[in-house]
Coordinates of C-alpha atoms in Angstrom, one line a residue:
Chain A
M17 CA 39.8 24.1 173.6
K18 CA 40.8 24.9 177.1
E19 CA 44.1 26.4 175.9
K20 CA 42.3 28.5 173.4
R21 CA 40.0 29.9 176.0
R22 CA 42.9 30.7 178.2
E23 CA 44.7 32.5 175.3
F24 CA 41.6 34.4 174.5
L25 CA 41.1 35.6 178.1
K26 CA 44.8 36.5 178.4
N27 CA 44.6 38.6 175.3
L28 CA 41.3 40.2 176.5
G29 CA 43.1 41.1 179.7
R30 CA 46.0 42.5 177.9
I31 CA 43.9 44.6 175.6
A32 CA 41.8 45.9 178.6
G33 CA 45.0 46.7 180.5
Y34 CA 46.7 48.6 177.7
G35 CA 43.4 50.2 176.8
V36 CA 42.9 51.6 180.3
L37 CA 46.5 52.8 180.5
G38 CA 46.3 54.4 177.0
G39 CA 43.0 56.0 177.6
L40 CA 44.1 57.3 181.0
F41 CA 47.2 59.0 179.5
A42 CA 45.3 60.3 176.5
G43 CA 42.9 61.9 179.0
F44 CA 45.8 63.3 181.0
G45 CA 47.3 64.7 177.8
R46 CA 44.0 66.1 176.7
S47 CA 43.7 68.0 180.0
L48 CA 46.6 70.2 178.9
W49 CA 44.6 71.5 175.9
P50 CA 42.6 74.4 177.5
N51 CA 38.9 74.5 176.8
I52 CA 38.4 78.0 178.2
L53 CA 40.9 80.8 177.7
Y54 CA 41.0 83.8 179.9
E55 CA 42.6 86.0 177.3
P56 CA 42.0 89.6 176.4
P57 CA 39.3 90.0 173.7
K58 CA 40.4 90.3 170.1
R59 CA 37.8 93.1 169.4
V60 CA 38.9 96.0 171.5
R61 CA 37.7 99.6 172.1
L62 CA 40.6 101.9 171.5
L63 CA 39.7 105.6 172.0
D64 CA 37.5 108.5 170.9
P65 CA 38.7 109.1 167.3
K66 CA 38.7 112.8 168.1
N67 CA 41.8 112.1 170.3
L68 CA 43.7 110.5 167.5
A69 CA 46.9 112.3 166.7
E70 CA 47.6 113.1 163.0
G71 CA 50.1 110.5 161.8
M72 CA 51.0 107.5 164.0
N73 CA 49.3 106.4 167.2
Y74 CA 50.7 103.4 169.0
F75 CA 48.5 101.1 171.2
P76 CA 51.0 99.0 173.2
E77 CA 48.5 96.6 174.8
Q78 CA 47.1 95.7 171.4
R79 CA 50.6 96.0 169.7
L80 CA 48.9 98.1 167.0
F81 CA 49.7 101.2 165.0
V82 CA 46.8 103.4 164.1
F83 CA 47.5 105.9 161.4
K84 CA 45.4 109.0 160.7
K85 CA 45.8 111.2 157.6
G86 CA 43.1 113.8 157.3
D87 CA 39.8 111.9 157.6
E88 CA 41.3 108.5 156.8
V89 CA 42.2 106.0 159.5
W90 CA 43.9 102.6 159.2
A91 CA 45.5 100.1 161.5
I92 CA 48.7 98.0 161.0
S93 CA 49.8 95.3 163.4
A94 CA 53.1 95.7 165.2
V95 CA 53.6 91.9 165.5
C96 CA 56.5 90.8 163.3
Q97 CA 55.3 88.0 161.0
H98 CA 58.7 86.2 161.4
L99 CA 58.7 85.1 165.0
G100 CA 56.4 87.5 166.8
C101 CA 58.6 90.3 168.1
T102 CA 57.2 93.8 168.3
V103 CA 58.5 95.9 165.4
N104 CA 59.7 99.5 165.8
F105 CA 58.2 102.5 164.1
V106 CA 61.0 104.2 162.2
P107 CA 59.9 107.7 161.1
F108 CA 62.1 109.5 158.5
G109 CA 60.9 113.0 159.6
G110 CA 59.6 113.8 156.1
K111 CA 59.2 112.2 152.7
V112 CA 62.1 110.1 151.6
K113 CA 62.6 108.6 148.2
K114 CA 63.6 104.9 148.4
K115 CA 63.8 102.0 146.0
I116 CA 61.9 99.1 147.6
L117 CA 61.2 95.8 145.8
G118 CA 62.4 97.3 142.6
K119 CA 60.0 100.2 142.8
E120 CA 60.7 103.9 143.4
V121 CA 58.5 104.9 146.4
E122 CA 58.1 107.9 148.7
E123 CA 58.0 107.0 152.3
E124 CA 57.6 108.8 155.6
W125 CA 58.2 105.9 157.9
E126 CA 59.0 102.2 158.0
F127 CA 58.8 99.3 160.4
H128 CA 62.0 97.5 161.5
C129 CA 62.1 94.4 163.8
P130 CA 64.8 94.3 166.5
C131 CA 65.0 90.5 166.8
H132 CA 66.1 89.3 163.4
G133 CA 66.2 92.4 161.2
S134 CA 63.0 92.1 159.2
K135 CA 62.2 95.4 157.4
Y136 CA 58.7 96.5 156.3
S137 CA 57.8 99.4 154.1
Q138 CA 55.4 102.2 154.9
D139 CA 52.5 99.9 153.8
G140 CA 53.8 96.9 155.8
D141 CA 55.3 95.1 152.8
I142 CA 58.3 93.0 153.7
Y143 CA 61.3 94.0 151.7
E144 CA 64.3 92.8 153.7
G145 CA 65.0 90.1 156.3
P146 CA 63.4 86.8 157.2
A147 CA 59.7 87.6 157.7
P148 CA 57.6 85.4 155.3
R149 CA 54.9 88.0 154.8
G150 CA 54.0 91.6 155.4
L151 CA 52.4 93.2 158.5
P152 CA 48.7 92.5 158.6
F153 CA 46.1 95.4 158.5
H154 CA 43.2 95.1 160.9
P155 CA 39.7 96.5 160.3
L156 CA 38.6 99.5 162.4
E157 CA 35.1 100.7 163.0
I158 CA 33.2 103.4 164.9
D159 CA 31.0 101.9 167.7
P160 CA 27.6 103.4 166.9
A161 CA 26.6 103.6 170.6
T162 CA 29.7 105.3 172.0
G163 CA 31.3 106.8 168.9
Y164 CA 34.6 105.1 169.9
L165 CA 37.1 103.6 167.6
V166 CA 37.1 99.8 167.8
V167 CA 39.7 97.4 166.3
D168 CA 39.1 93.7 165.4
L169 CA 42.5 91.9 165.8
S170 CA 41.1 88.6 164.7
K171 CA 40.3 89.9 161.2
E172 CA 42.5 91.1 158.4
V173 CA 41.9 93.5 155.6
K174 CA 43.7 94.5 152.5
K175 CA 46.4 97.2 152.8
D176 CA 44.4 99.8 150.9
W177 CA 41.6 99.5 153.4
R178 CA 40.7 102.9 155.0
L179 CA 38.1 104.0 157.5
K180 CA 36.6 107.4 156.6
L181 CA 35.9 109.6 159.6
S182 CA 33.0 111.9 158.9
Chain B
M2 CA 95.3 63.9 212.8
K3 CA 95.9 62.1 209.5
E4 CA 95.4 58.8 211.2
K5 CA 92.1 60.1 212.6
L6 CA 90.9 61.3 209.2
Y7 CA 91.8 57.9 207.8
Q8 CA 89.7 56.2 210.5
V9 CA 86.7 58.4 209.7
W10 CA 87.2 57.7 206.0
R11 CA 87.2 53.9 206.6
A12 CA 84.3 54.1 208.9
L13 CA 82.3 55.9 206.2
V14 CA 83.1 53.9 203.1
W15 CA 84.5 50.5 204.3
T16 CA 82.0 48.2 206.0
F17 CA 84.7 45.9 207.2
D18 CA 88.5 45.4 207.2
P19 CA 89.5 43.6 204.1
S20 CA 92.1 40.9 204.5
D21 CA 92.5 40.1 200.8
R22 CA 91.6 41.4 197.3
T23 CA 88.3 39.6 197.2
E24 CA 87.2 41.0 200.5
A25 CA 88.4 44.4 199.4
G26 CA 86.2 44.2 196.3
K27 CA 83.3 43.1 198.4
A28 CA 83.8 46.0 200.7
I29 CA 82.9 48.2 197.7
T30 CA 80.0 46.2 196.2
R31 CA 78.4 45.8 199.6
N32 CA 78.6 49.5 200.5
F33 CA 75.4 51.3 199.7
W34 CA 77.2 54.5 198.5
L35 CA 79.7 52.6 196.4
H36 CA 77.8 49.7 195.1
W37 CA 77.3 51.2 191.6
F38 CA 81.1 51.2 191.2
P39 CA 82.8 48.0 190.0
P40 CA 85.2 46.7 192.8
R41 CA 88.2 47.4 190.6
M42 CA 88.9 49.4 187.5
T43 CA 91.8 49.9 185.1
K44 CA 93.9 52.8 186.2
A45 CA 94.0 53.9 182.6
S46 CA 90.3 54.7 182.7
L47 CA 90.9 57.1 185.5
S48 CA 93.4 59.1 183.4
W49 CA 92.9 62.9 183.5
S50 CA 94.1 63.4 179.9
Y51 CA 92.0 60.7 178.3
S52 CA 88.5 61.7 179.4
L53 CA 89.2 65.1 180.8
W54 CA 86.5 64.1 183.3
L55 CA 84.0 66.2 181.4
G56 CA 81.1 63.7 182.2
T57 CA 81.9 63.9 185.9
I58 CA 82.0 67.7 185.6
S59 CA 78.6 67.7 183.9
A60 CA 77.2 65.5 186.6
S61 CA 78.7 67.7 189.3
L62 CA 77.1 70.7 187.7
F63 CA 73.8 68.9 187.6
L64 CA 74.1 68.2 191.3
I65 CA 74.9 71.9 192.1
L66 CA 71.9 72.9 189.9
A67 CA 69.6 70.4 191.7
V68 CA 70.6 71.6 195.2
T69 CA 70.5 75.4 194.4
G70 CA 67.3 74.8 192.3
I71 CA 65.4 73.2 195.1
I72 CA 66.2 76.1 197.4
L73 CA 65.3 78.6 194.7
M74 CA 61.9 76.8 194.5
F75 CA 61.2 77.9 198.0
L76 CA 61.9 81.5 197.0
Y77 CA 60.4 81.9 193.6
V78 CA 56.8 82.4 192.7
P79 CA 55.8 81.2 189.2
S80 CA 53.2 83.9 188.6
V81 CA 53.4 86.7 186.0
E82 CA 52.6 89.3 188.6
R83 CA 55.2 88.1 191.1
A84 CA 58.0 86.2 189.3
Y85 CA 60.0 89.3 188.5
Q86 CA 59.6 90.7 192.0
S87 CA 60.8 87.4 193.5
I88 CA 64.0 87.5 191.4
K89 CA 64.5 91.1 192.6
D90 CA 64.0 89.9 196.1
L91 CA 66.6 87.2 195.5
E92 CA 69.0 89.9 194.5
Y93 CA 68.3 92.5 197.2
A94 CA 66.2 91.1 200.0
V95 CA 66.9 87.4 200.6
S96 CA 70.1 86.7 202.6
F97 CA 72.5 85.0 200.2
G98 CA 69.8 85.0 197.5
W99 CA 72.3 86.5 195.0
I100 CA 74.7 83.7 195.4
L101 CA 72.0 81.0 195.0
R102 CA 70.9 82.7 191.8
N103 CA 74.4 83.3 190.5
M104 CA 75.4 79.7 191.3
H105 CA 72.3 78.3 189.6
R106 CA 72.8 80.5 186.5
W107 CA 76.6 79.9 186.2
S108 CA 76.2 76.2 186.7
A109 CA 73.6 76.1 183.9
H110 CA 75.9 78.0 181.5
M111 CA 78.8 75.8 182.4
M112 CA 76.7 72.6 182.1
V113 CA 75.8 73.5 178.5
A114 CA 79.5 74.0 177.8
A115 CA 80.6 70.9 179.7
V116 CA 78.0 68.6 178.1
F117 CA 78.9 69.9 174.6
L118 CA 82.7 69.4 175.3
H119 CA 82.0 66.0 176.7
M120 CA 80.4 65.1 173.4
V121 CA 83.3 66.5 171.5
R122 CA 85.7 64.5 173.6
V123 CA 83.7 61.3 173.0
F124 CA 83.7 61.9 169.3
Y125 CA 87.5 62.6 169.0
T126 CA 88.4 59.6 171.1
G127 CA 86.0 57.3 169.1
A128 CA 84.6 56.4 172.5
Y129 CA 81.2 55.4 171.1
K130 CA 82.9 52.4 169.4
N131 CA 82.9 48.9 170.8
G132 CA 86.4 47.8 169.9
M133 CA 86.9 44.1 170.4
S134 CA 84.1 43.7 172.9
H135 CA 81.1 41.5 172.2
M136 CA 79.2 42.8 175.1
A137 CA 79.5 46.6 174.7
R138 CA 76.8 48.6 173.0
R139 CA 78.5 52.0 173.4
E140 CA 76.5 53.6 170.5
I141 CA 73.4 53.4 172.7
N142 CA 75.2 55.6 175.3
W143 CA 76.2 58.0 172.6
L144 CA 72.5 58.3 171.7
V145 CA 71.6 58.8 175.3
G146 CA 74.3 61.5 175.5
I147 CA 72.8 63.4 172.6
I148 CA 69.4 63.3 174.3
L149 CA 71.0 64.6 177.5
L150 CA 72.6 67.4 175.5
L151 CA 69.2 68.4 174.2
L152 CA 67.7 68.1 177.7
T153 CA 70.4 70.4 179.0
L154 CA 69.5 73.0 176.3
L155 CA 65.8 72.6 177.1
L156 CA 66.5 73.0 180.8
S157 CA 68.5 76.2 180.1
F158 CA 65.7 77.6 177.9
S159 CA 62.9 76.9 180.3
G160 CA 65.1 78.2 183.1
Y161 CA 66.0 81.6 181.8
L162 CA 62.4 82.5 181.0
L163 CA 61.3 82.1 184.6
P164 CA 62.5 85.6 185.8
W165 CA 59.8 86.9 183.4
D166 CA 62.0 89.8 182.3
Q167 CA 62.5 91.1 178.8
L168 CA 65.0 88.4 178.0
A169 CA 62.5 85.8 179.2
I170 CA 59.4 87.0 177.4
W171 CA 61.2 87.5 174.0
A172 CA 62.9 84.2 174.3
V173 CA 59.7 82.4 175.0
T174 CA 57.9 84.4 172.3
V175 CA 60.5 83.4 169.7
G176 CA 60.8 79.9 171.0
T177 CA 57.1 79.2 170.9
Q178 CA 56.8 81.0 167.5
I179 CA 59.4 78.6 166.1
A180 CA 57.2 75.7 167.2
K181 CA 54.3 77.5 165.6
S182 CA 56.1 77.8 162.3
V183 CA 56.1 74.0 161.8
P184 CA 53.7 73.2 159.0
I185 CA 50.3 71.7 159.8
I186 CA 50.8 70.8 163.5
G187 CA 52.6 74.1 164.5
D188 CA 49.5 75.8 165.8
E189 CA 48.6 72.9 168.0
I190 CA 52.1 72.7 169.4
Y191 CA 52.0 76.4 170.2
F192 CA 48.6 76.1 171.8
V193 CA 49.6 73.3 174.2
L194 CA 53.0 74.8 175.0
A195 CA 51.7 78.3 175.7
G196 CA 48.4 77.0 177.1
G197 CA 46.5 79.4 174.9
T198 CA 46.9 81.8 172.0
N199 CA 49.1 84.3 173.7
L200 CA 51.9 84.2 176.4
D201 CA 50.6 84.7 179.9
Q202 CA 50.2 82.9 183.2
N203 CA 49.5 79.6 181.4
A204 CA 52.7 79.7 179.5
L205 CA 54.8 80.6 182.6
I206 CA 53.4 77.8 184.8
R207 CA 53.8 75.3 182.0
F208 CA 57.5 76.1 181.5
Y209 CA 58.0 76.3 185.2
T210 CA 56.6 72.8 185.7
L211 CA 58.8 71.5 182.8
H212 CA 61.8 73.2 184.4
V213 CA 61.5 72.0 188.0
I214 CA 60.0 68.5 187.6
F215 CA 59.6 67.1 184.2
L216 CA 62.9 67.9 182.6
P217 CA 65.2 67.4 185.6
V218 CA 63.6 64.0 186.5
L219 CA 63.9 62.8 182.9
T220 CA 67.6 64.1 182.9
L221 CA 68.3 62.3 186.2
I222 CA 66.8 59.0 184.9
L223 CA 68.9 59.3 181.7
I224 CA 72.1 60.2 183.6
S225 CA 71.6 57.1 185.8
Y226 CA 71.1 55.0 182.7
H227 CA 74.1 56.6 181.1
M228 CA 76.3 55.6 184.1
W229 CA 74.8 52.1 184.3
R230 CA 75.5 51.6 180.6
V231 CA 79.2 52.5 181.1
R232 CA 79.4 49.5 183.4
K233 CA 77.5 47.2 181.1
D234 CA 79.7 48.3 178.3
E235 CA 82.7 47.1 180.3
G236 CA 84.1 50.5 181.2
L237 CA 85.4 53.4 179.3
A238 CA 86.4 52.9 175.7
I239 CA 90.0 53.3 176.6
T240 CA 90.0 49.8 178.1
E241 CA 89.4 48.4 174.6
Q242 CA 93.0 49.3 173.9
F243 CA 94.1 46.4 176.2
N244 CA 91.8 44.0 174.4
I245 CA 93.2 45.1 171.1
A246 CA 96.8 44.7 172.3
R247 CA 96.0 41.3 173.6
K248 CA 94.4 40.3 170.3
K249 CA 97.7 41.2 168.6
G250 CA 99.5 38.8 170.9
E251 CA 101.0 41.3 173.2
A252 CA 101.2 40.3 176.8
V253 CA 99.6 43.3 178.4
Q254 CA 98.3 43.3 181.9
P255 CA 96.4 46.5 182.7
E256 CA 97.1 48.0 186.1
M257 CA 93.9 47.5 188.2
V258 CA 93.0 49.7 191.2
F259 CA 90.2 49.6 193.7
S260 CA 87.4 52.0 193.0
S261 CA 87.6 53.3 196.5
P262 CA 89.6 55.3 197.1
W263 CA 91.0 55.6 193.5
A264 CA 87.9 56.7 191.6
V265 CA 86.1 58.1 194.7
R266 CA 89.0 60.4 195.4
R267 CA 89.2 61.7 191.8
I268 CA 85.4 62.2 191.6
F269 CA 85.6 64.1 194.8
L270 CA 88.4 66.3 193.5
V271 CA 86.6 67.0 190.2
F272 CA 83.4 67.9 192.1
M273 CA 85.3 70.2 194.5
G274 CA 87.1 71.8 191.5
T275 CA 83.8 72.4 189.7
L276 CA 82.2 73.8 192.8
T277 CA 85.2 76.1 193.4
W278 CA 85.0 77.4 189.8
I279 CA 81.3 78.0 190.1
L280 CA 81.7 79.8 193.4
F281 CA 84.5 81.9 191.9
L282 CA 82.2 83.0 189.0
S283 CA 79.2 83.5 191.3
V284 CA 81.0 85.7 193.7
F285 CA 82.5 88.0 191.1
L286 CA 80.0 88.0 188.2
D287 CA 76.4 88.9 189.0
S288 CA 73.5 87.5 186.9
P289 CA 71.8 90.1 184.8
L290 CA 68.1 90.9 185.1
E291 CA 66.5 93.0 182.3
E292 CA 63.4 95.1 182.6
P293 CA 60.1 93.5 183.5
A294 CA 58.5 91.5 180.7
S295 CA 56.6 93.6 178.3
L296 CA 55.2 92.6 174.9
E297 CA 54.7 96.3 174.1
W298 CA 58.3 96.8 173.0
T299 CA 61.3 94.6 172.1
P300 CA 64.8 95.3 173.2
N301 CA 67.0 96.4 170.3
P302 CA 68.8 94.1 169.6
A303 CA 67.1 91.2 171.5
K304 CA 69.9 88.7 171.8
A305 CA 69.5 85.1 173.0
P306 CA 72.0 83.6 175.5
W307 CA 75.3 82.6 173.9
Y308 CA 74.4 78.9 173.3
F309 CA 71.3 79.9 171.3
L310 CA 72.9 82.7 169.3
W311 CA 73.9 80.4 166.4
L312 CA 70.2 79.4 166.2
Q313 CA 69.2 83.1 166.3
E314 CA 71.6 83.7 163.5
L315 CA 70.2 80.8 161.5
I316 CA 66.5 81.7 161.8
A317 CA 67.4 85.3 160.7
I318 CA 69.0 84.2 157.5
T319 CA 67.2 81.0 156.3
T320 CA 63.8 82.2 155.1
I321 CA 63.4 80.6 151.7
R322 CA 61.5 82.3 148.9
I323 CA 61.0 80.2 145.8
G324 CA 58.5 81.7 143.4
G325 CA 55.3 82.3 145.3
I326 CA 56.2 80.0 148.1
T327 CA 57.8 81.3 151.3
I328 CA 59.1 79.0 154.1
N329 CA 59.7 80.8 157.4
G330 CA 63.3 80.9 158.6
G331 CA 61.9 80.0 162.0
F332 CA 61.1 76.5 160.6
V333 CA 64.1 76.1 158.4
G334 CA 66.7 77.5 160.8
G335 CA 64.9 76.7 164.0
V336 CA 63.6 73.2 163.3
L337 CA 64.8 71.7 160.1
I338 CA 68.6 72.4 160.2
P339 CA 69.0 71.7 164.0
G340 CA 66.9 68.6 163.4
I341 CA 69.2 67.4 160.6
I342 CA 72.3 68.1 162.7
T343 CA 70.9 66.2 165.7
T344 CA 69.8 63.3 163.5
L345 CA 73.2 63.1 161.9
L346 CA 74.9 63.2 165.2
A347 CA 72.6 60.6 166.7
V348 CA 73.0 58.0 164.0
W349 CA 76.7 58.7 163.4
A350 CA 77.8 56.2 166.1
F351 CA 75.8 53.5 164.3
I352 CA 77.3 54.2 160.9
D353 CA 80.9 55.0 161.8
K354 CA 82.8 52.0 160.3
S355 CA 86.3 52.9 161.3
P356 CA 88.5 50.0 162.6
A357 CA 88.3 48.7 166.1
E358 CA 91.8 50.1 166.8
A359 CA 90.3 53.6 166.7
T360 CA 88.3 52.9 169.9
G361 CA 89.3 55.0 172.9
V362 CA 92.3 56.9 171.5
W363 CA 92.5 60.6 170.7
F364 CA 92.5 61.5 167.0
H365 CA 93.1 58.0 165.6
K366 CA 94.4 58.4 162.0
S367 CA 91.7 56.2 160.5
R368 CA 89.1 58.7 161.6
L369 CA 90.9 61.7 160.2
V370 CA 88.3 62.7 157.7
Q371 CA 85.3 62.4 160.0
N372 CA 87.2 64.3 162.7
I373 CA 87.9 67.1 160.3
V374 CA 84.2 67.3 159.1
F375 CA 83.1 67.2 162.8
T376 CA 85.5 70.0 163.7
I377 CA 84.4 72.1 160.8
L378 CA 80.7 71.7 161.8
A379 CA 81.6 72.6 165.4
L380 CA 83.6 75.6 164.3
I381 CA 80.8 76.8 162.1
I382 CA 78.5 76.7 165.1
V383 CA 81.0 78.4 167.4
G384 CA 81.8 80.9 164.6
M385 CA 78.2 81.8 164.2
I386 CA 77.9 82.3 168.0
F387 CA 80.8 84.7 168.0
F388 CA 79.5 86.5 164.9
A389 CA 76.1 87.0 166.4
M390 CA 77.6 88.0 169.7
Y391 CA 80.0 90.6 168.5
F392 CA 79.0 91.7 165.0
R393 CA 75.2 91.9 165.3
G394 CA 73.8 95.2 166.5
P395 CA 70.5 97.0 166.5
Y396 CA 68.0 95.6 164.1
W397 CA 70.2 92.6 163.8
E398 CA 72.4 94.4 161.3
V399 CA 76.1 93.8 160.9
Y400 CA 78.5 96.2 162.7
W401 CA 82.1 96.2 163.7
P402 CA 82.0 95.3 167.4
W403 CA 83.5 98.7 168.3
A404 CA 81.2 100.6 166.0
W405 CA 77.8 100.1 167.5
P406 CA 75.8 103.3 167.0
E407 CA 73.8 104.9 169.7
L408 CA 70.6 102.8 170.2
P409 CA 67.8 104.3 168.0
E410 CA 64.9 105.6 169.9
I411 CA 62.4 103.0 170.8
I412 CA 58.7 103.8 170.8

């Protein structure tokens, strides 16, 4: 009986000891997962759409290409979907006929990644290199109060998405 | 003069005048600086041509790195606003800052090479085998060695991102994205490595802390254990050759020498040789520093340091597309394949069933096949490094080394 009690207490002490140590280190580890992030917002005001140039506009801080064709505007991310490098905008200086993914297409520009050679078509489709998916399109909107162009980098839209400027 | 030097030497390393071999042995074991040596060792294990002293070279480099690193800690500010400027100051404003940085950088590069070659030497000499010994567990030391190689690479990686220049930011971008490409847990690993969802101050301070405390201390502990194991394993594997000869009935008596001055002298020579080589490189070859870190544009091409180029080559070509399923090359070439190679290496010492005679000799004929396979694997890695270094140009496309076109305009 006495032995049993001694064993029991010993085990109790052991469990308590390991429990405290384990809990302590779990807590230490948890502290490394931030609860507050002081990061730039994902929804960003870009500029007055009047100042958009026809064709490509690059926003380096957002790593974003905004294209304007007539009254249509759309935004393609410059973040390579392979391992996060910034892709380069490669203009052809006019329309060029190319065969991409088995289809004849006419392109004015492409996106090429300097890090591992991923190549994206004019519409951000991956056609060569290691990237697992195409460049994402982000939604644009006109802020009703200021009339400025706003992008939401946390959201994605289909690649035929266009914002009509009136 | 010579006599005087000898007196100083004795005063430093001998605690008393030995009158016989036992006392001479005790003079070593009782000396604080020498107590981790055995009193005597076989002269064969001190051979230059057997071990090539690559382990001692690696340890010497680690020592140089520790000393220069601690001084650099006084001079470097781990903040995204000031890191780059503090490296510039090292180059142009701090007295002898350039040599500190050059020595630290060259030692790091050399340590990657030395640790790798040390592993190659141990493999070719079958030095992870136990021979006739019943006490030795040399395969454990092989495993520790593999971990030390990985730690050396992690130390290099966390080190070259500290200047927070373009090389740094794109290395840490690609490195953390590789972690992110791991299925299921990838996002969490990225989040805790970077300390957020993008690379900023949190990421820098995390890699800095890993680089200056966590990884070096872990490495030091493992190096100490590595050395301690060599003694518990009854010395270098070459000594097994005497046991094997004795087992065959040959009357061999290995020549024994006292650790001091025999081993001490050679260790000192190797250290001085290593230091001279590092000083030579550091005086004549300056460390590069690219433009300040900017996520807004990527250098074209953005190449990793030489020891990671084979991985860069791998992640660029291993994206798998089967039907509708795509597996990112970052995961296949950055995690899966290196993981398989490391696992194979780590377990190999436990499954190598070559005869005891193959312990501690270069290229024993019973290990011919595995030596060839190992060599081919090593040559593939070295070949990929050379290919990526000389044949990959802008947009990671293949060029002849002499035919690089003008760099395309970068927006």
